Tab-separated table of C-alpha atoms in Angstrom:
chain	number	residue	atom	x	y	z
F	83	UNK	CA	50.172	41.622	1.726
F	84	UNK	CA	49.315	37.952	1.373
F	85	UNK	CA	52.039	35.670	-0.046
F	86	UNK	CA	52.205	35.935	-3.795
F	87	UNK	CA	51.722	32.169	-4.092
F	88	UNK	CA	48.039	32.570	-3.102
F	89	UNK	CA	47.453	34.755	-6.137
F	90	UNK	CA	49.450	32.445	-8.378
F	91	UNK	CA	47.378	29.493	-7.131
F	92	UNK	CA	44.141	31.344	-7.925
F	93	UNK	CA	45.539	32.260	-11.325
F	94	UNK	CA	46.392	28.607	-11.967
F	95	UNK	CA	42.872	27.498	-11.032
F	96	UNK	CA	41.292	30.088	-13.347
F	97	UNK	CA	43.654	29.126	-16.154
F	98	UNK	CA	42.780	25.454	-15.765
F	99	UNK	CA	39.055	26.203	-15.827
F	100	UNK	CA	39.637	28.091	-19.073
F	101	UNK	CA	41.617	25.204	-20.559
F	102	UNK	CA	38.867	22.795	-19.491
F	103	UNK	CA	36.317	25.023	-21.211
F	104	UNK	CA	38.247	24.902	-24.465
F	105	UNK	CA	38.351	21.106	-24.219
F	106	UNK	CA	34.776	20.242	-23.265
F	107	UNK	CA	32.593	22.915	-24.881
F	108	UNK	CA	31.642	22.762	-28.560
F	109	UNK	CA	30.125	26.232	-28.920
F	110	UNK	CA	32.751	28.433	-30.603
F	111	UNK	CA	31.695	31.543	-28.655
F	112	UNK	CA	32.099	29.744	-25.306
F	113	UNK	CA	35.518	28.554	-26.451
F	114	UNK	CA	36.474	32.176	-27.129
F	115	UNK	CA	35.268	33.174	-23.666
F	116	UNK	CA	37.426	30.414	-22.171
F	117	UNK	CA	40.438	31.810	-24.016
F	118	UNK	CA	39.650	35.213	-22.521
F	119	UNK	CA	39.517	33.590	-19.085
F	120	UNK	CA	42.978	32.105	-19.608
F	121	UNK	CA	44.426	35.460	-20.722
F	122	UNK	CA	42.863	37.029	-17.650
F	123	UNK	CA	44.458	34.435	-15.374
F	124	UNK	CA	47.832	35.289	-16.913
F	125	UNK	CA	47.143	38.978	-16.246
F	126	UNK	CA	46.437	38.212	-12.593
F	127	UNK	CA	49.779	36.443	-12.280
F	128	UNK	CA	51.524	39.421	-13.933
F	129	UNK	CA	49.962	41.921	-11.524
F	130	UNK	CA	50.726	39.728	-8.497
F	131	UNK	CA	54.385	39.492	-9.467
F	132	UNK	CA	54.503	43.218	-10.265
F	133	UNK	CA	53.316	43.845	-6.707
F	134	UNK	CA	55.810	41.510	-5.108
F	135	UNK	CA	58.807	42.796	-7.104
F	136	UNK	CA	57.619	46.449	-6.920
F	137	UNK	CA	58.159	46.720	-10.664
F	138	UNK	CA	55.689	48.364	-13.003
F	139	UNK	CA	56.772	46.307	-16.008
F	140	UNK	CA	54.287	43.602	-15.052
F	141	UNK	CA	51.416	46.075	-15.109
F	142	UNK	CA	52.514	47.475	-18.464
F	143	UNK	CA	52.527	43.960	-19.882
F	144	UNK	CA	48.934	43.553	-18.733
F	145	UNK	CA	48.121	46.471	-21.044
F	146	UNK	CA	49.735	44.712	-23.961
F	147	UNK	CA	47.846	41.501	-23.186
F	148	UNK	CA	44.571	43.464	-23.076
F	149	UNK	CA	45.364	44.905	-26.498
F	150	UNK	CA	46.117	41.494	-27.949
F	151	UNK	CA	42.908	40.130	-26.405
F	152	UNK	CA	40.862	42.933	-27.951
F	153	UNK	CA	42.398	42.310	-31.383
F	154	UNK	CA	41.852	38.569	-31.026
F	155	UNK	CA	38.201	39.027	-30.090
F	156	UNK	CA	37.544	41.394	-32.988
F	157	UNK	CA	39.023	39.049	-35.587
F	158	UNK	CA	37.693	35.887	-33.938
F	159	UNK	CA	34.117	37.106	-33.686
F	160	UNK	CA	34.258	38.273	-37.309
F	161	UNK	CA	35.375	34.759	-38.227
F	162	UNK	CA	32.532	33.231	-36.213
F	163	UNK	CA	30.003	35.488	-37.950
F	164	UNK	CA	31.427	34.540	-41.354
F	165	UNK	CA	31.307	30.811	-40.510
F	166	UNK	CA	27.759	31.137	-39.191
F	167	UNK	CA	26.645	32.753	-42.432
F	168	UNK	CA	27.938	29.880	-44.540
F	169	UNK	CA	27.159	26.902	-42.249
F	170	UNK	CA	24.340	28.235	-39.980
F	171	UNK	CA	26.080	26.638	-37.027
F	172	UNK	CA	29.006	27.464	-34.769
F	173	UNK	CA	29.613	23.961	-33.447
F	174	UNK	CA	33.352	23.426	-33.781
F	175	UNK	CA	32.826	19.729	-34.535
F	176	UNK	CA	30.965	20.717	-37.700
F	177	UNK	CA	33.893	22.800	-38.980
F	178	UNK	CA	35.796	19.784	-40.202
F	179	UNK	CA	35.854	20.442	-43.944
F	180	UNK	CA	38.277	22.765	-45.663
F	181	UNK	CA	35.925	23.479	-48.557
F	182	UNK	CA	33.397	25.404	-46.455
D	247	UNK	CA	46.526	39.819	7.845
D	248	UNK	CA	43.361	37.925	8.709
D	249	UNK	CA	41.197	40.620	7.133
D	250	UNK	CA	43.296	40.352	3.969
D	251	UNK	CA	42.904	36.584	3.992
D	252	UNK	CA	39.119	36.714	4.475
D	253	UNK	CA	38.790	39.270	1.663
D	254	UNK	CA	41.008	37.196	-0.602
D	255	UNK	CA	39.069	33.986	0.042
D	256	UNK	CA	35.724	35.732	-0.431
D	257	UNK	CA	36.738	37.210	-3.793
D	258	UNK	CA	38.504	34.024	-4.866
D	259	UNK	CA	35.401	31.908	-4.217
D	260	UNK	CA	33.241	34.350	-6.201
D	261	UNK	CA	35.702	34.421	-9.071
D	262	UNK	CA	36.114	30.623	-9.295
D	263	UNK	CA	32.357	30.099	-8.971
D	264	UNK	CA	31.740	32.604	-11.771
D	265	UNK	CA	34.311	30.855	-13.962
D	266	UNK	CA	32.655	27.478	-13.331
D	267	UNK	CA	29.254	29.016	-14.024
D	268	UNK	CA	30.605	30.320	-17.320
D	269	UNK	CA	31.867	26.851	-18.148
D	270	UNK	CA	28.754	24.845	-17.304
D	271	UNK	CA	25.810	27.107	-18.087
D	272	UNK	CA	23.679	25.977	-20.998
D	273	UNK	CA	22.873	29.444	-22.294
D	274	UNK	CA	25.673	31.467	-23.909
D	275	UNK	CA	24.236	34.758	-22.616
D	276	UNK	CA	24.477	33.484	-19.033
D	277	UNK	CA	28.044	32.405	-19.748
D	278	UNK	CA	28.917	35.928	-20.883
D	279	UNK	CA	27.343	37.456	-17.770
D	280	UNK	CA	29.212	35.023	-15.483
D	281	UNK	CA	32.422	35.976	-17.263
D	282	UNK	CA	31.727	39.668	-16.566
D	283	UNK	CA	31.387	38.842	-12.838
D	284	UNK	CA	34.710	37.036	-13.021
D	285	UNK	CA	36.400	40.017	-14.722
D	286	UNK	CA	35.085	42.414	-12.090
D	287	UNK	CA	36.411	40.273	-9.224
D	288	UNK	CA	39.793	40.064	-10.964
D	289	UNK	CA	39.721	43.879	-11.248
D	290	UNK	CA	39.184	44.003	-7.462
D	291	UNK	CA	42.254	41.778	-7.057
D	292	UNK	CA	44.202	44.306	-9.151
D	293	UNK	CA	43.056	47.040	-6.755
D	294	UNK	CA	44.245	45.003	-3.762
D	295	UNK	CA	47.592	44.445	-5.502
D	296	UNK	CA	48.192	48.155	-6.046
D	297	UNK	CA	47.214	48.465	-9.703
D	298	UNK	CA	44.471	51.094	-9.489
D	299	UNK	CA	44.745	52.271	-13.079
D	300	UNK	CA	44.942	48.751	-14.457
D	301	UNK	CA	41.839	47.765	-12.485
D	302	UNK	CA	39.864	50.585	-14.085
D	303	UNK	CA	41.071	49.670	-17.558
D	304	UNK	CA	40.228	46.015	-16.874
D	305	UNK	CA	36.620	46.982	-16.165
D	306	UNK	CA	36.461	49.380	-19.117
D	307	UNK	CA	38.151	47.182	-21.715
D	308	UNK	CA	37.267	43.633	-20.663
D	309	UNK	CA	33.980	43.889	-18.823
D	310	UNK	CA	32.914	46.805	-20.997
D	311	UNK	CA	34.095	46.645	-24.577
D	312	UNK	CA	35.002	42.992	-25.106
D	313	UNK	CA	32.011	41.463	-23.354
D	314	UNK	CA	29.590	43.845	-25.059
D	315	UNK	CA	31.045	42.653	-28.364
D	316	UNK	CA	30.472	39.038	-27.253
D	317	UNK	CA	26.870	39.756	-26.268
D	318	UNK	CA	26.240	41.537	-29.570
D	319	UNK	CA	27.487	38.556	-31.557
D	320	UNK	CA	25.546	36.029	-29.432
D	321	UNK	CA	22.316	37.943	-29.928
D	322	UNK	CA	23.045	38.685	-33.595
D	323	UNK	CA	23.505	35.007	-34.375
D	324	UNK	CA	20.810	33.773	-32.013
D	325	UNK	CA	23.483	31.400	-30.792
D	326	UNK	CA	22.316	31.002	-27.184
D	327	UNK	CA	21.659	27.281	-27.347
D	328	UNK	CA	23.816	26.218	-30.285
D	329	UNK	CA	26.642	23.745	-30.172
D	330	UNK	CA	25.422	21.266	-27.575
D	331	UNK	CA	26.085	18.124	-29.587
D	332	UNK	CA	28.871	15.868	-28.396
D	333	UNK	CA	30.352	13.660	-31.088
D	334	UNK	CA	33.261	12.265	-29.080
D	335	UNK	CA	31.835	10.688	-25.952
D	336	UNK	CA	35.195	9.979	-24.305
D	337	UNK	CA	36.380	13.568	-24.704
D	338	UNK	CA	34.613	15.119	-21.716
D	339	UNK	CA	35.758	12.704	-18.959
D	340	UNK	CA	39.292	12.729	-20.336
D	341	UNK	CA	39.294	16.541	-20.383
D	342	UNK	CA	38.084	16.709	-16.780
D	343	UNK	CA	40.763	14.253	-15.624
D	344	UNK	CA	43.472	16.212	-17.459
D	345	UNK	CA	42.179	19.551	-16.117
D	346	UNK	CA	42.199	18.310	-12.509
D	347	UNK	CA	45.686	16.942	-13.131
D	348	UNK	CA	46.857	20.332	-14.410
D	349	UNK	CA	45.490	22.131	-11.330
D	350	UNK	CA	47.074	19.601	-8.963
D	351	UNK	CA	50.410	19.891	-10.736
D	352	UNK	CA	50.556	23.697	-10.699
D	353	UNK	CA	49.312	23.920	-7.111
D	354	UNK	CA	51.858	21.406	-5.891
D	355	UNK	CA	54.631	23.452	-7.486
D	356	UNK	CA	53.352	26.849	-6.346
D	357	UNK	CA	52.449	25.948	-2.779
D	358	UNK	CA	55.646	24.042	-2.031
D	359	UNK	CA	57.840	26.921	-3.227
D	360	UNK	CA	58.065	28.904	-0.006
D	361	UNK	CA	60.438	31.685	0.784
D	362	UNK	CA	61.682	32.216	-2.749
D	363	UNK	CA	59.833	35.455	-3.382
D	364	UNK	CA	59.848	37.967	-0.574
D	365	UNK	CA	56.926	40.338	-0.822
D	366	UNK	CA	57.498	43.966	0.014
D	367	UNK	CA	55.230	45.106	2.811
D	368	UNK	CA	54.990	48.749	1.724
D	369	UNK	CA	54.843	50.183	-1.758
D	370	UNK	CA	56.639	53.259	-3.062
D	371	UNK	CA	54.609	56.440	-3.462
D	372	UNK	CA	52.382	56.471	-6.556
D	373	UNK	CA	52.868	52.792	-7.456
D	374	UNK	CA	50.359	51.846	-10.143
D	375	UNK	CA	49.083	55.388	-10.619
D	376	UNK	CA	48.380	56.604	-14.172
D	377	UNK	CA	51.458	58.854	-14.095
D	378	UNK	CA	53.880	56.087	-13.126
D	379	UNK	CA	52.348	53.625	-15.610
D	380	UNK	CA	52.612	56.261	-18.345
D	381	UNK	CA	56.255	56.886	-17.491
D	382	UNK	CA	57.089	53.190	-17.748
D	383	UNK	CA	55.004	52.726	-20.882
D	384	UNK	CA	56.388	55.660	-22.856
D	385	UNK	CA	59.996	55.602	-21.677
D	386	UNK	CA	60.818	51.931	-21.282
D	387	UNK	CA	58.287	50.251	-23.602
D	388	UNK	CA	57.825	52.768	-26.406
D	389	UNK	CA	58.565	50.382	-29.270
D	390	UNK	CA	56.123	47.648	-28.098
D	391	UNK	CA	53.532	50.395	-27.676
D	392	UNK	CA	53.949	51.455	-31.308
D	393	UNK	CA	53.807	47.842	-32.474
D	394	UNK	CA	50.541	47.518	-30.534
D	395	UNK	CA	49.005	50.311	-32.582
D	396	UNK	CA	49.891	48.455	-35.786
D	397	UNK	CA	48.357	45.287	-34.322
D	398	UNK	CA	45.096	47.092	-33.560
D	399	UNK	CA	45.012	48.558	-37.063
D	400	UNK	CA	45.520	45.115	-38.602
D	401	UNK	CA	42.779	43.635	-36.413
D	402	UNK	CA	40.387	46.414	-37.420
D	403	UNK	CA	41.064	45.936	-41.128
D	404	UNK	CA	40.820	42.164	-40.703
D	405	UNK	CA	37.422	42.344	-39.032
D	406	UNK	CA	36.085	44.654	-41.757
D	407	UNK	CA	37.427	42.486	-44.586
D	408	UNK	CA	36.183	39.240	-43.045
D	409	UNK	CA	32.623	40.458	-42.665
D	410	UNK	CA	32.434	42.437	-45.917
D	411	UNK	CA	33.615	39.813	-48.386
D	412	UNK	CA	30.927	37.438	-47.202
D	413	UNK	CA	28.279	40.065	-47.834
D	414	UNK	CA	29.433	40.522	-51.417
D	415	UNK	CA	29.336	36.798	-52.144
D	416	UNK	CA	25.797	36.377	-50.893
């Protein structure tokens, strides 16, 4: 097996790309996809460490992260649909008023 | 070892390129498709790392269910090209500088830490198989598993309430 640091480095690069996406994109759906990318990078680090410690706990935690990601996407996309219905836009810069 | 390294680099380049394509493509549908490519390559990494069952569930849950939901919403809203305006002009260069700084920081920590974690060369029998994952999940992590079911229920109710109330108002 390759050293675990290779996988952690790849995970760090993917996480940073996701963080960059949250910072530079204004489309709310793309921002959600970037969050998914960051969660996925964390999963990769979990599985790499599970392999190197021969412990299945890391892989079980990936399941929990997948569940949280699914719940987050369901609620988040419902929010985006609701915002789109009232504002006809999903640009996060436009969502600056609390009155809707 | 060299075959492992070539395979790793090949998949890593595809996965980083897909992530960058997701980030910079103008059309949200293309972004979603690039993200699916990225999820599939990460699933292949799971296979290499001995998580066969988790790789399959990655493809089924992420690349299947979650991304289909994304594509549905993009096409429902017609939101392919929305959200291109940039009100803060200094935000993008600053974000790129900070992102590169974050990568450099993490890489310098990770790649200089040598010899701390010894990787086992051979795995025990059945590592990452559905049976062993199920044993760990239902014996060691039973309570978090039950909490997860409550979380999914709350998310389901939340999604229904969020979309329904708006329909009544309109």
